[in-house]
Tab-separated table of C-alpha atoms in Angstrom:
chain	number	residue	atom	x	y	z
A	1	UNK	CA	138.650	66.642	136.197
A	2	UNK	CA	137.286	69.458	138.235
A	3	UNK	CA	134.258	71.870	136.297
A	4	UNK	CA	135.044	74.353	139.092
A	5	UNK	CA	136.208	77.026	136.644
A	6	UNK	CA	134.307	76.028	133.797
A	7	UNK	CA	132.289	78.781	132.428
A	8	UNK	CA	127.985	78.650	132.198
A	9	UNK	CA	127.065	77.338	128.284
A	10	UNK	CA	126.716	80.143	126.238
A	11	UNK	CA	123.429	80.486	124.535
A	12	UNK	CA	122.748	79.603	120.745
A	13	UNK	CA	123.350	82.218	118.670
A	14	UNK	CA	120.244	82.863	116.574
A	15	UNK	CA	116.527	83.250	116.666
A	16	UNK	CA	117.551	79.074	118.322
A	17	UNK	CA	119.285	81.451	121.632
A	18	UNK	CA	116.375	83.609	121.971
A	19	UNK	CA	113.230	82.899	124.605
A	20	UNK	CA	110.098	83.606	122.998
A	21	UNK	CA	107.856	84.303	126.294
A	22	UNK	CA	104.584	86.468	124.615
A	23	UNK	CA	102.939	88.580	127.541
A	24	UNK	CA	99.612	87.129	127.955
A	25	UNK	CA	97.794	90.412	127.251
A	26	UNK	CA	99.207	90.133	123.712
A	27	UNK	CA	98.060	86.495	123.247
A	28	UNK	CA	94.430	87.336	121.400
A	29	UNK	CA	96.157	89.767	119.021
A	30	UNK	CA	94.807	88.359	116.034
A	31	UNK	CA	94.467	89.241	112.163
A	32	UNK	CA	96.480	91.107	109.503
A	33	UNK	CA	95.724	94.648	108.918
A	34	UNK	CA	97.070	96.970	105.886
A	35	UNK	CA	96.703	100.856	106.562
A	36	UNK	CA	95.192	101.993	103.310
A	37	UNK	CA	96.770	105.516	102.395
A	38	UNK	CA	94.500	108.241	101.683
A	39	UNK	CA	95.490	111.687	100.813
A	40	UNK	CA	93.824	114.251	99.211
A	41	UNK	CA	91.212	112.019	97.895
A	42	UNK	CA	93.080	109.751	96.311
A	43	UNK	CA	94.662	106.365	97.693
A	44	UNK	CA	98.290	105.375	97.315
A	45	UNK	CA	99.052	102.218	95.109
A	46	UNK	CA	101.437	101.115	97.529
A	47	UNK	CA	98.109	100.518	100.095
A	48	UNK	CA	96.721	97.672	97.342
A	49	UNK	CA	100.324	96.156	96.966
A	50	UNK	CA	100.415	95.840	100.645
A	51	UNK	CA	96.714	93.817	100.546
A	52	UNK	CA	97.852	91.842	98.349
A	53	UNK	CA	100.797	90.596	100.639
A	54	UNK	CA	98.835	90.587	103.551
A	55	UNK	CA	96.242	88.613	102.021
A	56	UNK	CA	99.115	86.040	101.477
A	57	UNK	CA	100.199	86.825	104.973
A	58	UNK	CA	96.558	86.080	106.431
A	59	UNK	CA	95.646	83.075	104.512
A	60	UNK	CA	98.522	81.262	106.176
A	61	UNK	CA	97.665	82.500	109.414
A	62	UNK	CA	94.299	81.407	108.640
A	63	UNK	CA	93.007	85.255	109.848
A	64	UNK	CA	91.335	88.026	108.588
A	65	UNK	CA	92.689	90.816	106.524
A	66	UNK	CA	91.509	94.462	107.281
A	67	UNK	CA	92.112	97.842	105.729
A	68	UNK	CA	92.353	101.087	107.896
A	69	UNK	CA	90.628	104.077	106.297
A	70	UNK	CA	91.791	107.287	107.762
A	71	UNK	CA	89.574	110.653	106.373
A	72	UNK	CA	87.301	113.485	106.904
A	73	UNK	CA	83.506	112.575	105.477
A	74	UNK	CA	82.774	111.913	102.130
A	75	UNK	CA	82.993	110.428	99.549
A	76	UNK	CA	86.740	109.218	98.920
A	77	UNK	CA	86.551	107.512	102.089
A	78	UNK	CA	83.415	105.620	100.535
A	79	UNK	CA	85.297	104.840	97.216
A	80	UNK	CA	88.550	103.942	99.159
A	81	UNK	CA	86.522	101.663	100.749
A	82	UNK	CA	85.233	99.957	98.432
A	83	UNK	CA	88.617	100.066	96.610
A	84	UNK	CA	90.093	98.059	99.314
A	85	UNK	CA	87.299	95.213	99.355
A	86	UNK	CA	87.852	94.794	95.453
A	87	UNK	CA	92.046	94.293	96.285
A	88	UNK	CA	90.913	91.247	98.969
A	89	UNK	CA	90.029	93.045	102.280
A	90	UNK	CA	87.811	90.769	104.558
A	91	UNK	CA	86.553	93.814	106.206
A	92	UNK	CA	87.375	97.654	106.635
A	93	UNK	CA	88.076	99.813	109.953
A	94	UNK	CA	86.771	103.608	109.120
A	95	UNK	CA	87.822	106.810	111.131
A	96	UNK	CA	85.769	109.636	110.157
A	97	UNK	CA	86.551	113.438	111.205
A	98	UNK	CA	87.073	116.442	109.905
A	99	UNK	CA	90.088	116.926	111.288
A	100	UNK	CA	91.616	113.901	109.404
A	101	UNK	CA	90.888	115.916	106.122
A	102	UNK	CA	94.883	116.733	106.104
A	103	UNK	CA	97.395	114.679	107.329
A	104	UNK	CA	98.382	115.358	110.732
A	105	UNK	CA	100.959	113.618	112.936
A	106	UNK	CA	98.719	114.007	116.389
A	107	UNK	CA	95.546	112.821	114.612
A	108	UNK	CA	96.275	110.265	112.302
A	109	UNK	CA	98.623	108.573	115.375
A	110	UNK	CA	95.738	109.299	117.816
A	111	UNK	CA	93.204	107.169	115.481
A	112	UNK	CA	95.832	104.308	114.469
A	113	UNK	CA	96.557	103.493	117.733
A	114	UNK	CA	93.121	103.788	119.726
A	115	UNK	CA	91.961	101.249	116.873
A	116	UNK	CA	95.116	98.801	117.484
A	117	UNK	CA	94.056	98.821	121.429
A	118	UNK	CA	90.216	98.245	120.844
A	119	UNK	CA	90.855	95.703	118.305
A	120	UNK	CA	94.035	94.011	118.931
A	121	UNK	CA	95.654	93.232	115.151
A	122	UNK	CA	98.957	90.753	114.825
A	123	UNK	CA	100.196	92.704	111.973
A	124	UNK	CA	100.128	95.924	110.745
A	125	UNK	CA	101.423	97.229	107.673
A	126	UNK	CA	102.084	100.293	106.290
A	127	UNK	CA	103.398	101.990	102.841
A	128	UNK	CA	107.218	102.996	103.221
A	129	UNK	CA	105.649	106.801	101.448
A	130	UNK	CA	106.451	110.109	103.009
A	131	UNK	CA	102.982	109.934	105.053
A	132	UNK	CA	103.946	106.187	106.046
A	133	UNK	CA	106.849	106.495	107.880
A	134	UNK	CA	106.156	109.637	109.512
A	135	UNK	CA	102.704	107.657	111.077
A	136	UNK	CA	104.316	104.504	111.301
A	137	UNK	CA	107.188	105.667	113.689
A	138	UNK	CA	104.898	107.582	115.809
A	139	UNK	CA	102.204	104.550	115.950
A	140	UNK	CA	105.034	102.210	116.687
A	141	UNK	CA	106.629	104.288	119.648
A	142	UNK	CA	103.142	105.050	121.082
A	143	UNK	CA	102.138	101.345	121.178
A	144	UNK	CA	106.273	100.377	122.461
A	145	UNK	CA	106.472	97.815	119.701
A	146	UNK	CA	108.894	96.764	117.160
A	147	UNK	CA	108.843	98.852	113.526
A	148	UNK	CA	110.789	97.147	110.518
A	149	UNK	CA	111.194	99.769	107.963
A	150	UNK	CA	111.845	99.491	103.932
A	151	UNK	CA	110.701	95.742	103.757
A	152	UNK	CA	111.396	93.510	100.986
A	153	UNK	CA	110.315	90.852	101.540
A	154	UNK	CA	107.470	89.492	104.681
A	155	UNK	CA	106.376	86.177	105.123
A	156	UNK	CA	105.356	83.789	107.892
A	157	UNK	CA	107.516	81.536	110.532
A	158	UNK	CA	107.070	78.354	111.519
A	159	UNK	CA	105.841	80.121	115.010
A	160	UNK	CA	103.473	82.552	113.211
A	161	UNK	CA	105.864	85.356	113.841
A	162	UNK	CA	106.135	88.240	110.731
A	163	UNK	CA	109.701	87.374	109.191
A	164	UNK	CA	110.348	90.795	107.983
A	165	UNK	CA	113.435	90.938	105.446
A	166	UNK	CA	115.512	94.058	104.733
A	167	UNK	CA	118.677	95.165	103.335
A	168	UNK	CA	120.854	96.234	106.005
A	169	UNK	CA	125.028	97.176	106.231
A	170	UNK	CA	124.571	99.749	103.580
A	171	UNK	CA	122.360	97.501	101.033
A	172	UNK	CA	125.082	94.886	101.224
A	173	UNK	CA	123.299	92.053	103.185
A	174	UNK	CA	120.078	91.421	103.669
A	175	UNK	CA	118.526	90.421	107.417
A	176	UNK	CA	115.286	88.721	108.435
A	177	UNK	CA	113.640	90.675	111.730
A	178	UNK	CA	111.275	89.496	114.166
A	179	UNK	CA	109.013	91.172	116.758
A	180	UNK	CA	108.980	88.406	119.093
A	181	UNK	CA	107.662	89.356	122.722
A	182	UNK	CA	105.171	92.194	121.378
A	183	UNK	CA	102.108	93.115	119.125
A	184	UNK	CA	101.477	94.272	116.783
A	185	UNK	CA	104.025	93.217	114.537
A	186	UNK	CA	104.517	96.452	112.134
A	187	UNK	CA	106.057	96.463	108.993
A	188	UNK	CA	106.727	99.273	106.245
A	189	UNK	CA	107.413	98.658	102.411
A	190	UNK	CA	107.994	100.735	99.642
A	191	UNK	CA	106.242	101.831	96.643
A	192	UNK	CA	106.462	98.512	93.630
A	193	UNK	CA	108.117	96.454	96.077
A	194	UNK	CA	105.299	93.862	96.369
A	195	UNK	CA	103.610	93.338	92.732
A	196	UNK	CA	100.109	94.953	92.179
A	197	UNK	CA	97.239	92.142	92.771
A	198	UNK	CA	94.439	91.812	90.662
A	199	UNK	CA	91.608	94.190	91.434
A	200	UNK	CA	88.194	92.235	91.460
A	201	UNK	CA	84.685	94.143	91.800
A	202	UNK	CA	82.708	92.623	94.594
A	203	UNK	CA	80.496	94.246	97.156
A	204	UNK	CA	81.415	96.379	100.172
A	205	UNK	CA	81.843	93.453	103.014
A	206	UNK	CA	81.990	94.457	107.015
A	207	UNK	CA	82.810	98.421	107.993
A	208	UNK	CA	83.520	99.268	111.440
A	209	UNK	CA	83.453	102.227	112.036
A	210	UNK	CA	85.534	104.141	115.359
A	211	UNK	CA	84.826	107.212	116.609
A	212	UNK	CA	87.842	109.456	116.790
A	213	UNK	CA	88.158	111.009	120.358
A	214	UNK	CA	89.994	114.372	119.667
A	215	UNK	CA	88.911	117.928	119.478
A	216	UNK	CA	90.777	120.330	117.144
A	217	UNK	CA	92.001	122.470	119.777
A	218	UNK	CA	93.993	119.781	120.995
A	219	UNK	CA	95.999	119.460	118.209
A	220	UNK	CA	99.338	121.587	118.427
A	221	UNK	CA	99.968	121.506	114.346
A	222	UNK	CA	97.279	123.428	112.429
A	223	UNK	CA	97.026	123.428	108.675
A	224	UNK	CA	97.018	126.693	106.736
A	225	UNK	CA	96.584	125.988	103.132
A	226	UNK	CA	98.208	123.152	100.297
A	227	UNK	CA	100.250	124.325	98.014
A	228	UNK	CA	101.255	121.415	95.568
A	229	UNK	CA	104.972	120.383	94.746
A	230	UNK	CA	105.628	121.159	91.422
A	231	UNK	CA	108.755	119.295	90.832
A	232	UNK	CA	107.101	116.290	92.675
A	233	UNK	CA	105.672	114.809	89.034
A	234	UNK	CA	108.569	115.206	86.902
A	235	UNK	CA	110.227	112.077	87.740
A	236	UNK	CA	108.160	108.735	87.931
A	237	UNK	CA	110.154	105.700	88.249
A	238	UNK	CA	108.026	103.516	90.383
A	239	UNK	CA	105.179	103.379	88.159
A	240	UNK	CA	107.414	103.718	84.344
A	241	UNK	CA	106.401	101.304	82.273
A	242	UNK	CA	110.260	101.364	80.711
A	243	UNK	CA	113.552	102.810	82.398
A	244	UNK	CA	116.726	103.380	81.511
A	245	UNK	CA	119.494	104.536	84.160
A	246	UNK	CA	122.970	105.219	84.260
A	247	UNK	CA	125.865	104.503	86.574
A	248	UNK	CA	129.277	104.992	87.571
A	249	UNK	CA	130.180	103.230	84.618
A	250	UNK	CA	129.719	106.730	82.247
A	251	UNK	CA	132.493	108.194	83.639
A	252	UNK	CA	131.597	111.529	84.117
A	253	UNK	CA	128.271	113.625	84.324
A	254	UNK	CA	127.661	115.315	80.829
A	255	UNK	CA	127.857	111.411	79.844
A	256	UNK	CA	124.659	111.065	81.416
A	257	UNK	CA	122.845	112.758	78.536
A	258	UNK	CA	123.436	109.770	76.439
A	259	UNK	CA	120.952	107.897	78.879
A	260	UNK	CA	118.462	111.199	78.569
A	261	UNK	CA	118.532	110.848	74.874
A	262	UNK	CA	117.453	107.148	74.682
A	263	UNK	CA	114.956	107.047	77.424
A	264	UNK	CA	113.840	110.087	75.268
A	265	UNK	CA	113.558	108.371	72.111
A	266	UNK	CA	111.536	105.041	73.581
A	267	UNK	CA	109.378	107.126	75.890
A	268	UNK	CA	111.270	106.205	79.028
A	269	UNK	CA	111.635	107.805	82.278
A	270	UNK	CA	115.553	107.878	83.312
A	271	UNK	CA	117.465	107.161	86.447
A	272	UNK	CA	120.784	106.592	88.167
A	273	UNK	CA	122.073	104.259	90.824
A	274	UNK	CA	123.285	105.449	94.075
A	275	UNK	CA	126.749	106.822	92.981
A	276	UNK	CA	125.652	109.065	90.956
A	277	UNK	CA	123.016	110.773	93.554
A	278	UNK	CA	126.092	111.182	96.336
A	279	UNK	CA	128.426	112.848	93.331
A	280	UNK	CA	125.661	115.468	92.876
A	281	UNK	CA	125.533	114.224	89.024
A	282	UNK	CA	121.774	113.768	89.449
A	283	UNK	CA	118.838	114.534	91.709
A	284	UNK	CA	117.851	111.898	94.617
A	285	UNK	CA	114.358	111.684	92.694
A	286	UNK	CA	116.002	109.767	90.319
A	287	UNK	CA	117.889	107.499	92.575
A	288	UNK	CA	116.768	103.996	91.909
A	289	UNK	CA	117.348	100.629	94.498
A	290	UNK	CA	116.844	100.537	98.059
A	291	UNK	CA	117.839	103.665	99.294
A	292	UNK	CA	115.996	105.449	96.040
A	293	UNK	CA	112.919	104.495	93.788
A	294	UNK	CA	112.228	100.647	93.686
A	295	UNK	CA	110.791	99.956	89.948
A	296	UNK	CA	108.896	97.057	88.259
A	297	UNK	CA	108.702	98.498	84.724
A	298	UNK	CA	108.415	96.106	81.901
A	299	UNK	CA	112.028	97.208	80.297
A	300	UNK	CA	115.068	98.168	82.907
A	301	UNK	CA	118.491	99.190	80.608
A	302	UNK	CA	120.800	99.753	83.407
A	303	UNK	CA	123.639	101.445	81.518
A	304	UNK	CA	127.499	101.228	83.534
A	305	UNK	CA	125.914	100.174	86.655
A	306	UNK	CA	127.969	97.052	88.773
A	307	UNK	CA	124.549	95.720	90.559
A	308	UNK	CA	125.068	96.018	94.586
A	309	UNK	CA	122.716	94.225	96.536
A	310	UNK	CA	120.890	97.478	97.558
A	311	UNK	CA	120.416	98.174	93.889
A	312	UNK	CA	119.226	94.889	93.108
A	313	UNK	CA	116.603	94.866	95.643
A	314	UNK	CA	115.670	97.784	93.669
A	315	UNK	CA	115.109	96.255	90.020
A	316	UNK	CA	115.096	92.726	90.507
A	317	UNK	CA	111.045	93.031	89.870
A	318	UNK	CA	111.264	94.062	86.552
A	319	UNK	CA	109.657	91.784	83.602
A	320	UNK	CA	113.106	92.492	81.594
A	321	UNK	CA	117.020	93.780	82.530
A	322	UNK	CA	119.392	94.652	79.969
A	323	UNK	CA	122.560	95.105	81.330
A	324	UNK	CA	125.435	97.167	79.702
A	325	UNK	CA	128.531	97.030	81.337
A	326	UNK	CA	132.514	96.409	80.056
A	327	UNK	CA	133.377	94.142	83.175
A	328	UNK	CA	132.106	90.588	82.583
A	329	UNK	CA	132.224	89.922	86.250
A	330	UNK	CA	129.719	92.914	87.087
A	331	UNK	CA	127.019	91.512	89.621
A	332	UNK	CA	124.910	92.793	87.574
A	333	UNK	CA	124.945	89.985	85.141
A	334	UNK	CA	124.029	87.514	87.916
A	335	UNK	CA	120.321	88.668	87.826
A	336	UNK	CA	119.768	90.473	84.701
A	337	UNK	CA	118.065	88.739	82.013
A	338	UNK	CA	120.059	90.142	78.551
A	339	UNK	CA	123.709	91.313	79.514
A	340	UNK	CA	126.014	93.044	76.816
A	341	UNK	CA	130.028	93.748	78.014
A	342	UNK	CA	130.753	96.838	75.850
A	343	UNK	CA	131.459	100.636	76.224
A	344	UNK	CA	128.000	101.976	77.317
A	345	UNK	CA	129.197	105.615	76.325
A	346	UNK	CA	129.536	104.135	72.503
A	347	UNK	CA	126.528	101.892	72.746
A	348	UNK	CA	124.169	104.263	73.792
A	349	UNK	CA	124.367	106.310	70.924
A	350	UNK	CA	124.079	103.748	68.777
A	351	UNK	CA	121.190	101.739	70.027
A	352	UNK	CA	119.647	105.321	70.565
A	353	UNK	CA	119.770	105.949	66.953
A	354	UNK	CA	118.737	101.947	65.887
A	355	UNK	CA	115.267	102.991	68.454
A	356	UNK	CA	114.656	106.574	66.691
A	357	UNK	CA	114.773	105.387	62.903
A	358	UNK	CA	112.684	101.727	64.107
A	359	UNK	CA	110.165	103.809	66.128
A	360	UNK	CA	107.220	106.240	64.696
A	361	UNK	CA	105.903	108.369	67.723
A	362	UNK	CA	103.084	105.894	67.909
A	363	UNK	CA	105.400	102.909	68.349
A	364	UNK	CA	107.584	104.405	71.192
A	365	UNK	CA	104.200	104.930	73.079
A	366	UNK	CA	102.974	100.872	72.176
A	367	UNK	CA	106.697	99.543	73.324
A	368	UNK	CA	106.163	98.596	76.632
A	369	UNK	CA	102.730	96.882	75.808
């Protein structure tokens, strides 16, 4: 038979299809480092959830694992520091300038990416916060490698490379991504996505310090004054001890008020899944799963929500889910640990009632310890 005509073999499909050829020049990147968030004197929680992972991350690349410390002179840069030796830093890269002492696009990038050249990390990770992805992006396009945003989940291949896993399609599969021909591989993940590591008080190891090489004059953005976001405090999911949030489910918005009045009467912060948000029933700072707040409280009551994948992604680190929903087949009953198929609109009131006669106003505060 003649093969005249046949067509070439297609390749695998897969990372099995793909040629992993690693420039040279990119062969003695080396070590994992975790950019350690400071603003305003005080660093973000998401910076020792990310040490924690990349000190999972380096142990099995059998590496180092740095913090970055990005800050004008002082003292917080001292104590975040030292912070980020106690939560398992190896050793700790320090920018110092006065013009760090806001955050600034052109600076920040500027010192980020002169330390990446000079000293050539695999991995860098960053906190998914509104400072995070602003630097990450511009780090990322300055250096022309790959950026995998909202992470939840990293971990190492076989070959070494980051396996980066995020929800994609709308939250409704989730994809592994690889940054296979440069360095370094960058990663971003949300606040309470990764669980808090324990914090152990040892002394301050190895501090390199760089020398930022920018004058303020070449710096287009300039920074008048602060003024503080008032509204910014009201809602805190991330870090609630207990939650209790409302879905589609309720049927209409003055139904959320039920969820108000028991996250009220345990001394819970309240939410809403994604629905909810896009109907205008509720602000987007009370949005919880991937595309909102992820939370690791020790009580989630998720009250008429189904359970999507990007909502899952969202919860699923909680010590305890109660789910109340009237469909039995909700996918919400896959991962929660305590479902209940009723009526959430005439549940609510009543286990809202059971709480406030059960609970003094010292025993709502002692629930979730």
């Amino acid at each position: 038979m003649s093969t005249a005509n046949r067509e070439p073999p297609r390749p695998a499909a897969g990372r099995a299809g793909i040629k992993k050829e690693l420039p040279a020049h990119f062969k003695d990147y080396r070590h994992v480092w975790v950019f350690i968030e400071l603003e305003r004197g005080q660093v973000h929680p998401v910076s020792f959830e990310l040490l924690g992972e990349g000190r999972k991350l380096a142990d099995k690349l059998q590496v180092q694992l740095a913090g970055v410390v990005l800050g004008p002179p002082g003292e917080a840069v001292g104590n975040a520091v030292a912070e980020a030796f106690a939560y398992g830093a190896d050793l700790v890269y320090i920018a110092e300038a006065p013009l760090l002492a806001d955050y600034r696009n052109e600076p920040f990038t500027k010192a980020m990416t002169d330390l990446v050249d000079t000293h050539k990390p695999e991995i860098l990770l960053l906190g998914a916060t509104t400072l995070g992805r602003d630097l990450a992006g511009s780090v990322a396009t300055t250096l022309q490698t790959g950026l995998t945003a909202d992470c939840t989940e990293l971990d190492v291949d076989t070959d070494s490379s980051l396996a980066a896993t995020r929800p994609t399609f709308g939250g409704s599969l989730l994809c592994t991504i690889y940054t296979l021909n440069f360095r370094p591989q960058m990663a971003t993940v949300r606040p309470r996505v990764m669980p808090m590591p324990q914090r152990t008080d040892k002394p301050v190891g190895r501090v390199i310090r760089h020398k930022l090489s920018l004058a303020e004059d070449e710096i287009a953005t300039k920074v008048l004054g602060f003024l503080p976001d008032n509204q910014s405090a009201k809602a805190n999911l991330a870090y609630a001890d207990v939650v209790v949030a409302g879905g589609l489910g309720l049927g209409a918005a003055e139904n959320l008020q039920l969820v108000k009045n028991l996250a009220r009467a345990i001394g819970a912060e309240h939410g809403c899944s994604r629905p909810l948000v896009q109907k205008s029933w509720m602000p987007a700072d009370r949005q919880i799963g991937q595309t909102g707040k992820t939370i690791r409280p020790k009580l989630y009551i998720a009250a008429g929500i189904s359970g999507a994948v990007q909502h899952r992604v969202g919860v699923e680190g909680a010590d305890l889910i109660v789910a109340i929903n009237t469909d039995p087949n909700a996918p919400i009953f896959d991962f929660a640990h305590l479902g209940i198929v009723t009526d959430a609109i005439r549940f609510l009131p009543a286990l809202t009632e059971a709480f406030t006669r059960r609970l003094s106003p010292h025993s709502r505060d002692k629930l979730a310890s």
